[in-house]
CSV table of C-alpha atoms in Angstrom, one decimal:
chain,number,residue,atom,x,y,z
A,985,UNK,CA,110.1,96.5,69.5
A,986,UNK,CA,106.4,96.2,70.2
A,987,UNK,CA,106.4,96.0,74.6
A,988,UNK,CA,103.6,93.5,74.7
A,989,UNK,CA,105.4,91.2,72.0
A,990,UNK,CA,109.1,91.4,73.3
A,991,UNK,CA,107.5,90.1,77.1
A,992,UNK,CA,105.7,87.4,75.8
A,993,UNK,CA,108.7,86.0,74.0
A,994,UNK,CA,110.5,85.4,77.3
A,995,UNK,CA,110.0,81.9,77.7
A,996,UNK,CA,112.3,80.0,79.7
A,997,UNK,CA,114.7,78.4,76.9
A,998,UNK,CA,115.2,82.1,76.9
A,999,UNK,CA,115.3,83.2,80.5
A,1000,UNK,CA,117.3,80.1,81.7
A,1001,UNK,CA,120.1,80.4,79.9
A,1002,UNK,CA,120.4,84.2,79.6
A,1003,UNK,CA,120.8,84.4,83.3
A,1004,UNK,CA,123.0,81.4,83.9
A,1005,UNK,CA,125.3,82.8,81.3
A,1006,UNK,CA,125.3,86.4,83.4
A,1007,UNK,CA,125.6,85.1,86.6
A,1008,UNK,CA,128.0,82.3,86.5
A,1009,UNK,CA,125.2,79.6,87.3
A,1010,UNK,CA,123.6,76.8,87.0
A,1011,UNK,CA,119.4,76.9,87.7
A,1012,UNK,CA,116.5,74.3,88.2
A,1013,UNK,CA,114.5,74.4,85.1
A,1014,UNK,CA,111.7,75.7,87.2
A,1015,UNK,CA,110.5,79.7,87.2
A,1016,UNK,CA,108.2,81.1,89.0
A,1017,UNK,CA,106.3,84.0,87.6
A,1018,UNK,CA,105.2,86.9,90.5
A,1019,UNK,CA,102.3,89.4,90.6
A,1020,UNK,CA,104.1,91.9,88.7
A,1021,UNK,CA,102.3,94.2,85.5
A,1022,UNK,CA,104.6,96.9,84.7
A,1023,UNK,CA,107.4,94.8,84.7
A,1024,UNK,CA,107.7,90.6,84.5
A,1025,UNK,CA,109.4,89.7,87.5
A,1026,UNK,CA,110.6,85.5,87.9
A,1027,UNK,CA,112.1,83.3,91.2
A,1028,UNK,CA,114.7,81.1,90.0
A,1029,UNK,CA,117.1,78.9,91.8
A,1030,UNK,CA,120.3,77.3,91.5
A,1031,UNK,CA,121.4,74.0,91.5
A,1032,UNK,CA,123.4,74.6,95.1
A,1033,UNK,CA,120.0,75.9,96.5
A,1034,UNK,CA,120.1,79.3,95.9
A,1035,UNK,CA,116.9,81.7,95.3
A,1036,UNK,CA,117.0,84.6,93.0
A,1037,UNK,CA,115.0,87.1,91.7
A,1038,UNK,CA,115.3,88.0,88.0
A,1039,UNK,CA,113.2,91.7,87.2
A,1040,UNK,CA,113.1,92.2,83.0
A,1041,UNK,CA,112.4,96.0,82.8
A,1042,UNK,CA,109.3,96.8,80.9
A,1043,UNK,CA,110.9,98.6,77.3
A,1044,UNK,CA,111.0,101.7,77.0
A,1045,UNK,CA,109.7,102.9,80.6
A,1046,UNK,CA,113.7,103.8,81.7
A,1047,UNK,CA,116.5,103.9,80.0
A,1048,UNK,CA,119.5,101.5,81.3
A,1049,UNK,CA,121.5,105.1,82.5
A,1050,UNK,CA,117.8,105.1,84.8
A,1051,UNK,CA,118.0,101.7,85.6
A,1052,UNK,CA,121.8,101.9,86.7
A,1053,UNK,CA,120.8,105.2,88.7
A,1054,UNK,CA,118.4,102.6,90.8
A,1055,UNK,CA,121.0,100.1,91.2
A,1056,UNK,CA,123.4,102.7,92.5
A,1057,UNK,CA,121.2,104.0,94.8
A,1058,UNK,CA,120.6,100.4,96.3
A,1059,UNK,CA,124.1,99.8,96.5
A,1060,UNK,CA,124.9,102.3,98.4
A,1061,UNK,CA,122.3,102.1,100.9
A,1062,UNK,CA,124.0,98.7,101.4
A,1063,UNK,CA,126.8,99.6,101.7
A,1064,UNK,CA,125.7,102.2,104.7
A,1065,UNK,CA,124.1,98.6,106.0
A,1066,UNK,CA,120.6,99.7,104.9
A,1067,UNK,CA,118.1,97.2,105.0
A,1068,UNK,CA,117.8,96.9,101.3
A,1069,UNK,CA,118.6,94.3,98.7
A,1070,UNK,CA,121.1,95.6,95.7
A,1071,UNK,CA,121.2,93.6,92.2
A,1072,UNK,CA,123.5,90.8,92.2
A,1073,UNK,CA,126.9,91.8,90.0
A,1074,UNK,CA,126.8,89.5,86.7
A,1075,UNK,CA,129.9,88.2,85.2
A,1076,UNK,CA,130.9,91.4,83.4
A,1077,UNK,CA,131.4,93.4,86.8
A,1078,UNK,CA,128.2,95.6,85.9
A,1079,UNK,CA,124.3,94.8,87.4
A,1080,UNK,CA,122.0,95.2,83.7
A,1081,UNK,CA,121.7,92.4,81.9
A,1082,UNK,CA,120.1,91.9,78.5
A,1083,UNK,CA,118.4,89.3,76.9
A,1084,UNK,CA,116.3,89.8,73.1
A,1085,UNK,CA,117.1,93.7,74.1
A,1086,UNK,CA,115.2,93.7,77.2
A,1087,UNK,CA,116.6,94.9,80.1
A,1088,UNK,CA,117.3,92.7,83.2
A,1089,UNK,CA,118.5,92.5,86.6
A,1090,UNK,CA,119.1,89.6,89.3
A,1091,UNK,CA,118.4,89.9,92.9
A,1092,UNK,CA,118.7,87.5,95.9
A,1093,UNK,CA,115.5,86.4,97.2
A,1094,UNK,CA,114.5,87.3,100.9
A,1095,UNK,CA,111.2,86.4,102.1
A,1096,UNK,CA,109.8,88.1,104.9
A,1097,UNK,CA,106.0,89.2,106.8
A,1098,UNK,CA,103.9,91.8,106.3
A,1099,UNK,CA,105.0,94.4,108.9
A,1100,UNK,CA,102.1,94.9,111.3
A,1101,UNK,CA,102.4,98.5,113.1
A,1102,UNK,CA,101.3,98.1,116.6
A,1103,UNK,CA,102.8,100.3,118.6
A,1104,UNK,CA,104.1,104.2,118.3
A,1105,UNK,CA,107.5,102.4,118.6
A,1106,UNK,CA,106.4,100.7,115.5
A,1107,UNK,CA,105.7,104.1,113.5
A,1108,UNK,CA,109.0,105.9,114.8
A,1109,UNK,CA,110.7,102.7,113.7
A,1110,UNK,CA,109.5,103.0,110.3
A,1111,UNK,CA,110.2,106.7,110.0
A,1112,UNK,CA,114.2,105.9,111.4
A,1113,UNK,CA,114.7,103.6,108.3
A,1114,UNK,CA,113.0,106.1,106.1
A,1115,UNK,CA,115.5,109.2,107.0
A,1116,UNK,CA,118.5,106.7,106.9
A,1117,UNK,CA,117.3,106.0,103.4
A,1118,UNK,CA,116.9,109.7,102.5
A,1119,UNK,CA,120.3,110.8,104.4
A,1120,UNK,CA,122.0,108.5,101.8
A,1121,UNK,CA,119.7,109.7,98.7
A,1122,UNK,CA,121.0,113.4,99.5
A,1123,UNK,CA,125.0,112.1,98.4
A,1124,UNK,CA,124.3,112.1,94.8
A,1125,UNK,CA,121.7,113.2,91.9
A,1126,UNK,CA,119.9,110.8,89.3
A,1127,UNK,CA,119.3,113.1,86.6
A,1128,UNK,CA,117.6,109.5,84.6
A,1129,UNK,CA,115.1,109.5,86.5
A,1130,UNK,CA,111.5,110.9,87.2
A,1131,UNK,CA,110.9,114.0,88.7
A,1132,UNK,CA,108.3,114.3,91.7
A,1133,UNK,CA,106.5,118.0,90.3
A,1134,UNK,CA,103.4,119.0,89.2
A,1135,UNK,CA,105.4,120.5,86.3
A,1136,UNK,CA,107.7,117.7,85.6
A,1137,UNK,CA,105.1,114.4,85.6
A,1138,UNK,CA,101.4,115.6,86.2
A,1139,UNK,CA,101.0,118.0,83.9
A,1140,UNK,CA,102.3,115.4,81.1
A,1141,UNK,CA,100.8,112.7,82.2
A,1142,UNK,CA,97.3,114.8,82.1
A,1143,UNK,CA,97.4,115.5,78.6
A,1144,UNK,CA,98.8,111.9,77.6
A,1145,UNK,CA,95.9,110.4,78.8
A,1146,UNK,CA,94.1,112.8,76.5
A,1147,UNK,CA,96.0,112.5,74.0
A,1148,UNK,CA,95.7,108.7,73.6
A,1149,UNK,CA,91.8,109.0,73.4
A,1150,UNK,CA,91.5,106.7,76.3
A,1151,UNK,CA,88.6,108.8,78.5
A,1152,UNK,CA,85.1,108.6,77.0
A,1153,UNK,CA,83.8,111.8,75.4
A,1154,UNK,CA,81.3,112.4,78.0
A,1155,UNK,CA,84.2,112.5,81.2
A,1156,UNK,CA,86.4,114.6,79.1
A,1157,UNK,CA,85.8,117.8,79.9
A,1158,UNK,CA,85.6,116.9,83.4
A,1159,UNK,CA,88.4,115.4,83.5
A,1160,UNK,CA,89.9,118.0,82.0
A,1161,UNK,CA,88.7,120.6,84.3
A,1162,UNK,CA,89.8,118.8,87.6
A,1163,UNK,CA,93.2,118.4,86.5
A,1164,UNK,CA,93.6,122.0,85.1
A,1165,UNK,CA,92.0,123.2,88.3
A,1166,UNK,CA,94.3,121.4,90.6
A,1167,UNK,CA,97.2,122.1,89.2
A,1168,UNK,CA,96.9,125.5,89.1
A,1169,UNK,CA,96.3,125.5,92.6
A,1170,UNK,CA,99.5,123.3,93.8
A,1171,UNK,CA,102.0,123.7,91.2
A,1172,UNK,CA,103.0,127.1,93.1
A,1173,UNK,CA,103.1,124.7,96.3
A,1174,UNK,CA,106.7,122.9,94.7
A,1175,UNK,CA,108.4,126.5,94.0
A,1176,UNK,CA,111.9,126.2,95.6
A,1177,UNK,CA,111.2,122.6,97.3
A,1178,UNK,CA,114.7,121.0,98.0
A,1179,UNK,CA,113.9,117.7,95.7
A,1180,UNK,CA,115.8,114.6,96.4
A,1181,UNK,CA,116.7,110.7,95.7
A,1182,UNK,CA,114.0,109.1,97.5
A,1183,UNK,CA,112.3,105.9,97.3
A,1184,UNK,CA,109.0,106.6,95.4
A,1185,UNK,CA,106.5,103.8,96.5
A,1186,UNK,CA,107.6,103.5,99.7
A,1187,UNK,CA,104.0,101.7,100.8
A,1188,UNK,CA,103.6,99.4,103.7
A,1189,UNK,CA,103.3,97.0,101.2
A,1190,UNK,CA,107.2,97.6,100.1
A,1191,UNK,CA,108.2,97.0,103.3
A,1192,UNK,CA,108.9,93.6,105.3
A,1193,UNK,CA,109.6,92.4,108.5
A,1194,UNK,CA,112.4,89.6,109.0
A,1195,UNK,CA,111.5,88.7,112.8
A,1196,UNK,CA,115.2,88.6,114.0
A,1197,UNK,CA,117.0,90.0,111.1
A,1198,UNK,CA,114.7,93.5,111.4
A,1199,UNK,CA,113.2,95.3,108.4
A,1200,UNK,CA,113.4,95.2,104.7
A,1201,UNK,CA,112.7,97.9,102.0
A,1202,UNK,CA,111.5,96.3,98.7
A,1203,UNK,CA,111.2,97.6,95.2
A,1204,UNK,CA,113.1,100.7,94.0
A,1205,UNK,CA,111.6,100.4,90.3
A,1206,UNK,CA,109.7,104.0,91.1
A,1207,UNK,CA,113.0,105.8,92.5
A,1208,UNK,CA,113.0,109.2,92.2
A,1209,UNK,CA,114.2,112.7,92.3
A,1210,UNK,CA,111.4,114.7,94.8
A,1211,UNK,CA,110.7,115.7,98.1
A,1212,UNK,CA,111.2,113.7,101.2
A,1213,UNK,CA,107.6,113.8,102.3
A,1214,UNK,CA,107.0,111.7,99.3
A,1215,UNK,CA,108.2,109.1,101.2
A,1216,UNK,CA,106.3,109.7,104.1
A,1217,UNK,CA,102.8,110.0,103.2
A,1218,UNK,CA,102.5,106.9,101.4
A,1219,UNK,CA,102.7,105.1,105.0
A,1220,UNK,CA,100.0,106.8,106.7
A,1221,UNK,CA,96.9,104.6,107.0
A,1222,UNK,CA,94.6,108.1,105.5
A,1223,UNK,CA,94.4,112.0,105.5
A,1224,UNK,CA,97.1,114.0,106.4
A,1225,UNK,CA,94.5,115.5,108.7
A,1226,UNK,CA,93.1,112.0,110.1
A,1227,UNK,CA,97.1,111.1,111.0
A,1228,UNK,CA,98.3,113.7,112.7
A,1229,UNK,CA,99.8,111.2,115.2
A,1230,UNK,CA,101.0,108.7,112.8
A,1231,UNK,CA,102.9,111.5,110.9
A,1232,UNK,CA,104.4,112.8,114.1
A,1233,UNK,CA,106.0,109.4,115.1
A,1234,UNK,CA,107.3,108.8,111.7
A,1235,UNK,CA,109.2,112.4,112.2
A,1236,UNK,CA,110.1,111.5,115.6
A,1237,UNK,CA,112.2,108.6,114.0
A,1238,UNK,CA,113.1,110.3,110.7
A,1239,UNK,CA,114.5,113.2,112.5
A,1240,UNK,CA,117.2,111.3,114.4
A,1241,UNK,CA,118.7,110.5,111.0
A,1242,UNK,CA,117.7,113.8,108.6
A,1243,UNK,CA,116.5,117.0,109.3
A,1244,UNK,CA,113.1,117.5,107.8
A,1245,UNK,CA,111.3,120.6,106.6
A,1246,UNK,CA,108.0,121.1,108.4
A,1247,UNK,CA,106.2,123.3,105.9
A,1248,UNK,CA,106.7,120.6,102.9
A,1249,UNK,CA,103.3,118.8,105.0
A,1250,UNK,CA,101.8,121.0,102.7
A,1251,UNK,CA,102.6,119.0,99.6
A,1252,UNK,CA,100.4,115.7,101.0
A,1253,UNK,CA,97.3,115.9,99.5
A,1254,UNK,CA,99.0,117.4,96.2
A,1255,UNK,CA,101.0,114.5,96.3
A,1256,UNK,CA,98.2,112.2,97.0
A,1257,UNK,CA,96.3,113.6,93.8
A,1258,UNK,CA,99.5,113.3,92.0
A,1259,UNK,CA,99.8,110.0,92.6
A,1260,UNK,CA,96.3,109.2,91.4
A,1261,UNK,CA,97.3,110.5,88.2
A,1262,UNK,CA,100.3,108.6,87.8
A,1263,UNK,CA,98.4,105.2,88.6
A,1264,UNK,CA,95.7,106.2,85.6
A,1265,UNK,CA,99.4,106.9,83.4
A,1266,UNK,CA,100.9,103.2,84.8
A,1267,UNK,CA,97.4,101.1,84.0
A,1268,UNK,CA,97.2,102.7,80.5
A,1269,UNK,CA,100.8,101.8,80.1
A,1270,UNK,CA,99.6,97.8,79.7
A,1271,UNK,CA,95.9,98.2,79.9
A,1272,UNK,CA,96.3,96.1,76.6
A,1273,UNK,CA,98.2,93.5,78.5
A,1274,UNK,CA,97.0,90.6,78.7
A,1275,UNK,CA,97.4,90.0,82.6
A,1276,UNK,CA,96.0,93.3,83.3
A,1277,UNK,CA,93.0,93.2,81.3
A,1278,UNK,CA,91.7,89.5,82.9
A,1279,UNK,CA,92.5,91.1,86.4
A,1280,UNK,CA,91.1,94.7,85.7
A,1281,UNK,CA,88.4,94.2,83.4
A,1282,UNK,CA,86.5,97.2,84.1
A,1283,UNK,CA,89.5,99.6,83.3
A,1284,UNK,CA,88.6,102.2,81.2
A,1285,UNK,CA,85.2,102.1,81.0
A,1286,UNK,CA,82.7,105.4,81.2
A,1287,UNK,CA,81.7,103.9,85.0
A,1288,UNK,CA,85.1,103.4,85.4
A,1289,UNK,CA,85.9,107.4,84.4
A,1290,UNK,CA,83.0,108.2,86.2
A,1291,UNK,CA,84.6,107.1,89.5
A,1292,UNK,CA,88.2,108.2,89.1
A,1293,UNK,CA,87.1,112.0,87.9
A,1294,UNK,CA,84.8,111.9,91.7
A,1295,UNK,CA,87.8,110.8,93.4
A,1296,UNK,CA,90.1,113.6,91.8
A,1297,UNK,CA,87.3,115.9,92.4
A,1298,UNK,CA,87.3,114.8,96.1
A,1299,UNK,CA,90.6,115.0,96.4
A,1300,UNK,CA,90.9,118.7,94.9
A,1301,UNK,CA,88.3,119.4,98.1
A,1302,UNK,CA,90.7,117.8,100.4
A,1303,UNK,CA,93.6,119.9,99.0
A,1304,UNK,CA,92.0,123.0,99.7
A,1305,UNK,CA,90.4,122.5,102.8
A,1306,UNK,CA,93.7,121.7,103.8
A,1307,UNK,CA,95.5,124.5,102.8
A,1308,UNK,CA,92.8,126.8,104.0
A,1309,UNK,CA,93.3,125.5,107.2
């Protein structure tokens, strides 16, 4: 099934009744579509009041034994009273639904603020929920799901770029050289890391505040199997070597939960190129939607190469300047 098609033929005749019939139900005839590209993501509610979420899972990006590893993570950071917000169970006891053989799952809604770090209290906080996330990711393996390794993701993802003829011949050597360059330098980095369930996108921007009710940690879709830093990085406002501070909090509070391995701060700015690569990888994935193209019209053009092949270039500096020192 062609991805682009199958999305644009959940309308809500469709939607409406394919969740009412999993959940037990009855919903407004209103949806409302969120921000979402790699997946299509709709707020629902029922007739007693009730908000929901409803995610359909882009096809063929996990398989349902990847999604289910998600939802089992999820539940059982609930169930350790995690601030986190596990799929709703449908009618036939399991949480994946499927409607015109896309994948689905239903979630409460809960709105919440930006979280606005103000204070060191604010970073060791963040770290705290963090390490309670990872002490529960360390029960159990999810051998469906990405693996966080220069080996494993980068390194394919490289040469699928290539391979789909999306760079224009005048970037592609340089972009070929970064890449190779880089990864020979870091891939010996991950030799004998102890690799993980951890969140995966664990952003600021994942994260809510509730006022009274405390945090909330949002979006699992990029769980993973990696290293813990992975989920530590991604909240500092820079450089490794511009938040020395910020990265000391968030260990202050991880460390009451987890204990954390001191020498895997080396795997930052390998991480942060990684990451880079896996966002090109994720926008070619629906660079021919049409959502993403009106919003990110310049993608993939030679200025647009031109700029990401500095930044990786910038970033292999920052790697080794940082190892060097």
């Amino acid at each position: 099934m062609d991805e682009k098609t199958s999305f644009r033929e959940l309308t809500p005749d469709i939607i409406l009744p394919c969740v009412e019939e999993c959940c037990g139900v009855s919903l407004e005839a209103v949806i409302t579509p969120y921000n979402s590209y790699i997946n299509r993501v709709y707020g629902l509610q029922d007739e007693e009041g009730r908000r929901h979420i409803v995610k359909f899972y882009r096809p063929q990006r996990w398989s349902a034994e990847g999604i289910l590893e998600e939802h089992r993570f999820l539940q059982q950071c609930a169930e350790e009273q995690l601030p986190v917000i596990p799929p709703v169970i449908l009618q036939d006891g399991t949480t994946l639904g499927e409607a015109r053989g896309i994948h689905f799952a239903v979630f409460p809604l809960r709105a919440g603020r930006t979280f606005d770090i103000t204070s060191e209290k604010d970073w060791a906080r963040l770290g705290s929920v963090v390490g309670r996330i990872h002490q529960v990711g360390k029960k159990e393996t999810a051998p469906h799901r990405t693996v966080c390794s220069p080996a494993a993701t980068t390194g394919k993802y490289c040469k699928q770029l290539v391979a789909q003829g999306l760079i224009p011949p005048d970037c592609l050597d340089d972009f070929q050289s970064v890449c190779e360059q880089t990864l020979a330098l870091i891939t010996p980095l991950f030799a004998g890391v102890e690799n993980q369930r951890i969140h995966g996108d664990c952003h600021r921007g994942n994260i809510l505040d509730r006022l009274d009710q405390g945090l909330i940690v949002l979006d699992f879709d990029d769980m993973m199997t990696g290293p813990a830093v992975q989920d530590l990085w991604l909240l500092l406002p820079g450089h490794l070597s511009d938040c020395r501070t910020e990265m000391d909090l968030l260990l202050e509070g991880y460390s009451r939960f987890v204990d954390f391995n001191s020498e895997s701060l080396r795997l930052v700015e390998p991480l942060r190129f990684m990451r880079i690569i896996y966002f090109l990888t994720w926008s070619a994935m629906q660079a021919r939607d049409y959502n993403f193209e009106q919003n990110f019209s310049a993608w993939g053009t030679q200025a647009f190469w031109i700029k990401e092949i500095e930044d990786l270039n910038y970033q292999l500096e920052r790697i080794g300047e940082h190892l060097s020192g």
